[in-house]
Coordinates of C-alpha atoms and ligand atoms in Angstrom, one line a residue:
M1 CA 6.6 10.0 33.5
L2 CA 4.9 6.7 34.4
K3 CA 4.2 6.1 30.7
S4 CA 7.8 6.6 29.8
L5 CA 9.0 4.3 32.7
L6 CA 6.6 1.6 31.4
S7 CA 7.8 2.1 27.9
N8 CA 11.4 1.7 29.0
F9 CA 10.5 -1.4 31.0
L10 CA 8.7 -2.9 28.0
H11 CA 11.7 -2.1 25.9
L12 CA 13.9 -4.2 28.3
I13 CA 11.6 -7.1 28.2
Y14 CA 10.9 -7.0 24.5
P15 CA 14.1 -5.7 22.9
H16 CA 13.1 -3.7 19.9
N17 CA 15.8 -3.1 17.4
C18 CA 16.1 -1.1 14.2
E19 CA 15.3 -3.2 11.2
G20 CA 18.0 -1.4 9.3
C21 CA 21.1 -1.3 11.5
G22 CA 20.1 -3.2 14.6
S23 CA 20.4 -0.1 16.9
D24 CA 18.1 -0.2 19.9
T25 CA 17.6 3.5 20.1
L26 CA 14.2 3.8 18.7
N27 CA 10.6 4.4 19.8
N28 CA 8.4 1.5 20.6
D29 CA 6.1 2.2 17.6
S30 CA 8.9 2.6 15.1
F31 CA 10.8 0.0 13.1
L32 CA 13.7 2.2 12.0
C33 CA 16.1 4.5 13.9
A34 CA 16.2 8.1 12.7
K35 CA 19.3 7.5 10.6
C36 CA 17.9 4.5 8.7
L37 CA 14.5 6.3 8.3
Y38 CA 16.4 9.2 6.7
Q39 CA 18.1 6.9 4.3
L40 CA 15.0 5.3 2.9
P41 CA 14.9 6.5 -0.7
K42 CA 12.0 9.0 -1.0
T43 CA 10.7 9.4 -4.5
G44 CA 9.4 13.0 -4.0
F45 CA 6.4 11.9 -6.2
I46 CA 3.8 12.7 -3.5
A47 CA 4.4 16.4 -3.9
A48 CA 5.2 16.4 -7.7
G49 CA 2.8 15.7 -10.6
N50 CA 3.9 14.2 -13.9
N51 CA 6.2 11.8 -12.1
P52 CA 7.3 8.4 -13.4
L53 CA 4.5 6.6 -11.6
E54 CA 1.8 8.8 -13.3
K55 CA 3.6 8.3 -16.6
K56 CA 3.5 4.6 -16.2
F57 CA -0.3 4.8 -16.4
Y58 CA -0.6 7.2 -19.2
G59 CA -2.9 5.7 -21.9
R60 CA -3.7 2.8 -19.6
L61 CA -5.8 4.2 -16.8
K62 CA -7.3 7.6 -16.3
L63 CA -5.9 8.9 -13.1
E64 CA -6.1 12.2 -11.3
N65 CA -2.8 11.8 -9.5
A66 CA -0.5 9.0 -8.6
A67 CA 2.5 8.6 -6.2
A68 CA 4.6 6.2 -4.3
G69 CA 6.5 7.1 -1.1
F70 CA 9.8 5.3 -1.8
Y71 CA 11.8 3.6 -4.4
F72 CA 11.8 -0.2 -4.1
T73 CA 14.9 -2.0 -5.2
K74 CA 16.2 -5.5 -4.8
D75 CA 18.0 -6.3 -1.6
S76 CA 17.2 -2.9 -0.2
L77 CA 16.0 -2.0 3.3
L78 CA 12.5 -1.3 2.0
Q79 CA 12.4 -4.8 0.4
H80 CA 13.2 -6.2 3.8
L81 CA 10.4 -4.2 5.5
I82 CA 7.9 -5.2 2.8
A83 CA 8.9 -8.8 3.2
Q84 CA 8.3 -8.5 7.0
L85 CA 4.8 -7.3 6.2
K86 CA 3.9 -9.8 3.5
Y87 CA 5.7 -13.0 4.6
K88 CA 6.5 -12.7 8.3
N89 CA 3.1 -11.8 9.8
N90 CA 4.4 -8.4 10.8
Q91 CA 1.1 -6.5 10.7
D92 CA 2.4 -3.5 12.6
M93 CA 4.9 -3.0 9.7
G94 CA 1.9 -2.3 7.4
L95 CA 0.7 0.4 9.8
Y96 CA 4.2 1.8 10.1
L97 CA 4.8 2.0 6.4
G98 CA 1.3 3.5 5.9
K99 CA 2.2 6.2 8.4
L100 CA 5.4 7.1 6.6
V101 CA 3.3 7.7 3.4
G102 CA 0.6 9.5 5.5
Y103 CA 3.2 12.0 6.8
Q104 CA 4.3 12.7 3.2
L105 CA 0.7 13.3 2.2
L106 CA 0.2 15.8 5.1
A107 CA 3.1 17.8 3.7
T108 CA 1.3 18.6 0.3
D109 CA -2.2 19.5 -0.9
R110 CA -1.9 17.6 -4.1
F111 CA -4.1 14.7 -2.8
D112 CA -6.4 16.8 -0.6
S113 CA -9.5 16.2 -2.8
I114 CA -9.5 12.5 -2.1
D115 CA -12.6 11.3 -0.3
A116 CA -11.6 7.8 0.7
L117 CA -8.9 5.1 0.5
I118 CA -9.5 1.6 -1.1
P119 CA -7.0 -1.2 -0.6
V120 CA -6.3 -3.4 -3.6
P121 CA -8.1 -6.6 -2.7
L122 CA -6.1 -9.7 -2.3
N123 CA -7.0 -13.0 -3.9
P124 CA -9.3 -14.4 -1.1
K125 CA -7.3 -17.6 -0.9
K126 CA -4.1 -15.7 -0.4
E127 CA -5.7 -13.4 2.2
H128 CA -7.0 -16.4 4.1
K129 CA -3.6 -18.0 4.1
R130 CA -1.8 -14.8 5.1
G131 CA -4.6 -13.8 7.6
Y132 CA -4.7 -10.2 6.4
N133 CA -4.5 -8.0 3.4
Q134 CA -1.3 -6.0 3.6
S135 CA -2.8 -3.1 1.6
Q136 CA -5.6 -2.8 4.1
L137 CA -3.0 -2.4 6.9
I138 CA -1.2 0.2 4.8
C139 CA -4.5 2.1 4.4
E140 CA -5.0 2.0 8.2
G141 CA -1.5 3.4 8.7
I142 CA -2.1 6.2 6.2
S143 CA -5.6 6.9 7.6
S144 CA -4.2 7.2 11.2
V145 CA -2.2 10.3 10.2
W146 CA -4.0 11.6 7.1
K147 CA -7.6 11.4 8.2
K148 CA -9.4 9.8 5.3
P149 CA -11.9 7.0 5.6
I150 CA -11.2 3.5 4.2
I151 CA -13.7 1.7 2.1
S152 CA -13.0 -2.1 1.8
D153 CA -16.2 -3.5 0.5
A154 CA -16.6 -1.7 -2.8
V155 CA -14.4 -4.0 -4.9
T156 CA -13.5 -7.7 -4.6
R157 CA -11.4 -10.2 -6.3
I158 CA -12.8 -13.1 -8.3
I159 CA -10.9 -16.3 -8.5
Y160 CA -11.2 -18.3 -11.7
T161 CA -12.0 -21.9 -11.3
E162 CA -9.8 -24.4 -13.2
T163 CA -12.3 -24.6 -16.1
Q164 CA -12.4 -20.9 -16.5
T165 CA -8.6 -20.6 -16.6
T166 CA -7.4 -21.3 -20.0
K167 CA -3.7 -21.0 -20.0
N168 CA -3.2 -21.0 -23.7
I169 CA -5.5 -18.1 -24.3
S170 CA -3.4 -14.9 -24.2
N171 CA -5.0 -12.7 -21.6
R172 CA -4.2 -9.1 -20.9
W173 CA -4.3 -9.8 -17.2
D174 CA -2.1 -12.9 -17.4
N175 CA 0.1 -11.6 -14.5
V176 CA -2.8 -10.5 -12.4
D177 CA -3.8 -13.0 -9.7
G178 CA -7.5 -13.0 -10.3
A179 CA -9.8 -10.4 -11.8
F180 CA -11.6 -7.7 -10.0
A181 CA -15.3 -6.9 -9.7
I182 CA -17.4 -4.2 -8.1
A183 CA -19.3 -5.5 -5.1
D184 CA -21.0 -2.4 -3.9
D185 CA -20.8 1.0 -5.5
S186 CA -23.1 2.9 -3.2
S187 CA -20.3 4.3 -1.0
V188 CA -18.0 5.3 -3.9
K189 CA -20.3 6.8 -6.6
G190 CA -19.2 10.3 -7.4
K191 CA -16.2 10.1 -5.0
H192 CA -12.5 10.7 -5.5
I193 CA -10.9 7.4 -4.5
A194 CA -7.3 6.6 -3.8
L195 CA -6.4 3.0 -4.7
I196 CA -3.7 1.8 -2.3
D197 CA -1.1 -0.9 -3.0
D198 CA 2.1 -2.0 -1.2
V199 CA 4.6 -1.9 -4.2
I200 CA 3.8 -1.0 -7.8
T201 CA 6.0 -2.8 -10.3
T202 CA 4.2 -3.5 -13.6
G203 CA 1.0 -1.7 -12.5
A204 CA -1.1 -4.6 -13.8
S205 CA -3.1 -5.1 -10.6
I206 CA -3.8 -1.4 -10.3
E207 CA -4.7 -1.2 -14.0
S208 CA -7.1 -4.1 -13.7
C209 CA -8.7 -3.0 -10.4
G210 CA -8.7 0.7 -11.3
S211 CA -10.4 0.1 -14.7
E212 CA -13.3 -1.7 -12.8
L213 CA -13.6 1.2 -10.4
L214 CA -13.7 3.7 -13.2
K215 CA -16.9 2.1 -14.5
I216 CA -18.7 3.5 -11.4
E217 CA -20.7 6.7 -12.1
G218 CA -18.8 9.9 -11.4
L219 CA -15.8 8.1 -9.7
K220 CA -12.4 9.8 -9.9
L221 CA -9.3 7.7 -9.3
S222 CA -5.9 8.3 -7.8
V223 CA -3.2 5.8 -6.9
L224 CA -0.9 5.6 -3.9
S225 CA 1.7 3.1 -2.8
V226 CA 4.5 2.6 -0.4
G227 CA 7.1 1.4 -3.0
F228 CA 7.7 1.9 -6.7
T229 CA 10.0 -0.2 -8.8
L230 CA 11.6 1.8 -11.6
Ligands
LIG312 ZN1 18.9 2.0 12.0

């Protein structure tokens, strides 16, 4: 009773509107009303194997399973939510989007053998500028409902110095912002890891980071993201 009074009071002071339609009929910890949430385009990949995201990595990266929660398209509501997370310092949005994926994971046993979540590391310069890694926040959101630990210190991102960057040499990872390196494999050896990203488009970062992780003895890899671009 007191809690709900307080919640209503806070709602009056800090109006909290749906990011989709502007309606103010939503819970304090939500960014979408029930109607807009329902309209987010679910992929159905989390419950279904052999999906387009898994096919994207065939022959590129040996994965156990892969899935994204929602389709990501230009000018969509999901693009707006991801932009809030990446460019508007809306860190709670990362937790919220992670929870939405977490609830989908709870509804299936397809990913149950996963031992831990690893966020795709951000280029350290970019993380310093943004103040956080959005994939880490998504991991925290997923983990809050789908109880799996997060391991953030196993893999890091290396920034090439000017002299190492040779623009005219064709590099497989041209569109990857820095390469990845294993920092500490002690906590991930022999484990089934889910690599977590915000949106998967070309899959280049996942392929680059995942191929480093797969060098670790006995490691099995799956991939999860909030959004997927067809
Ligand atoms: Zn709405």
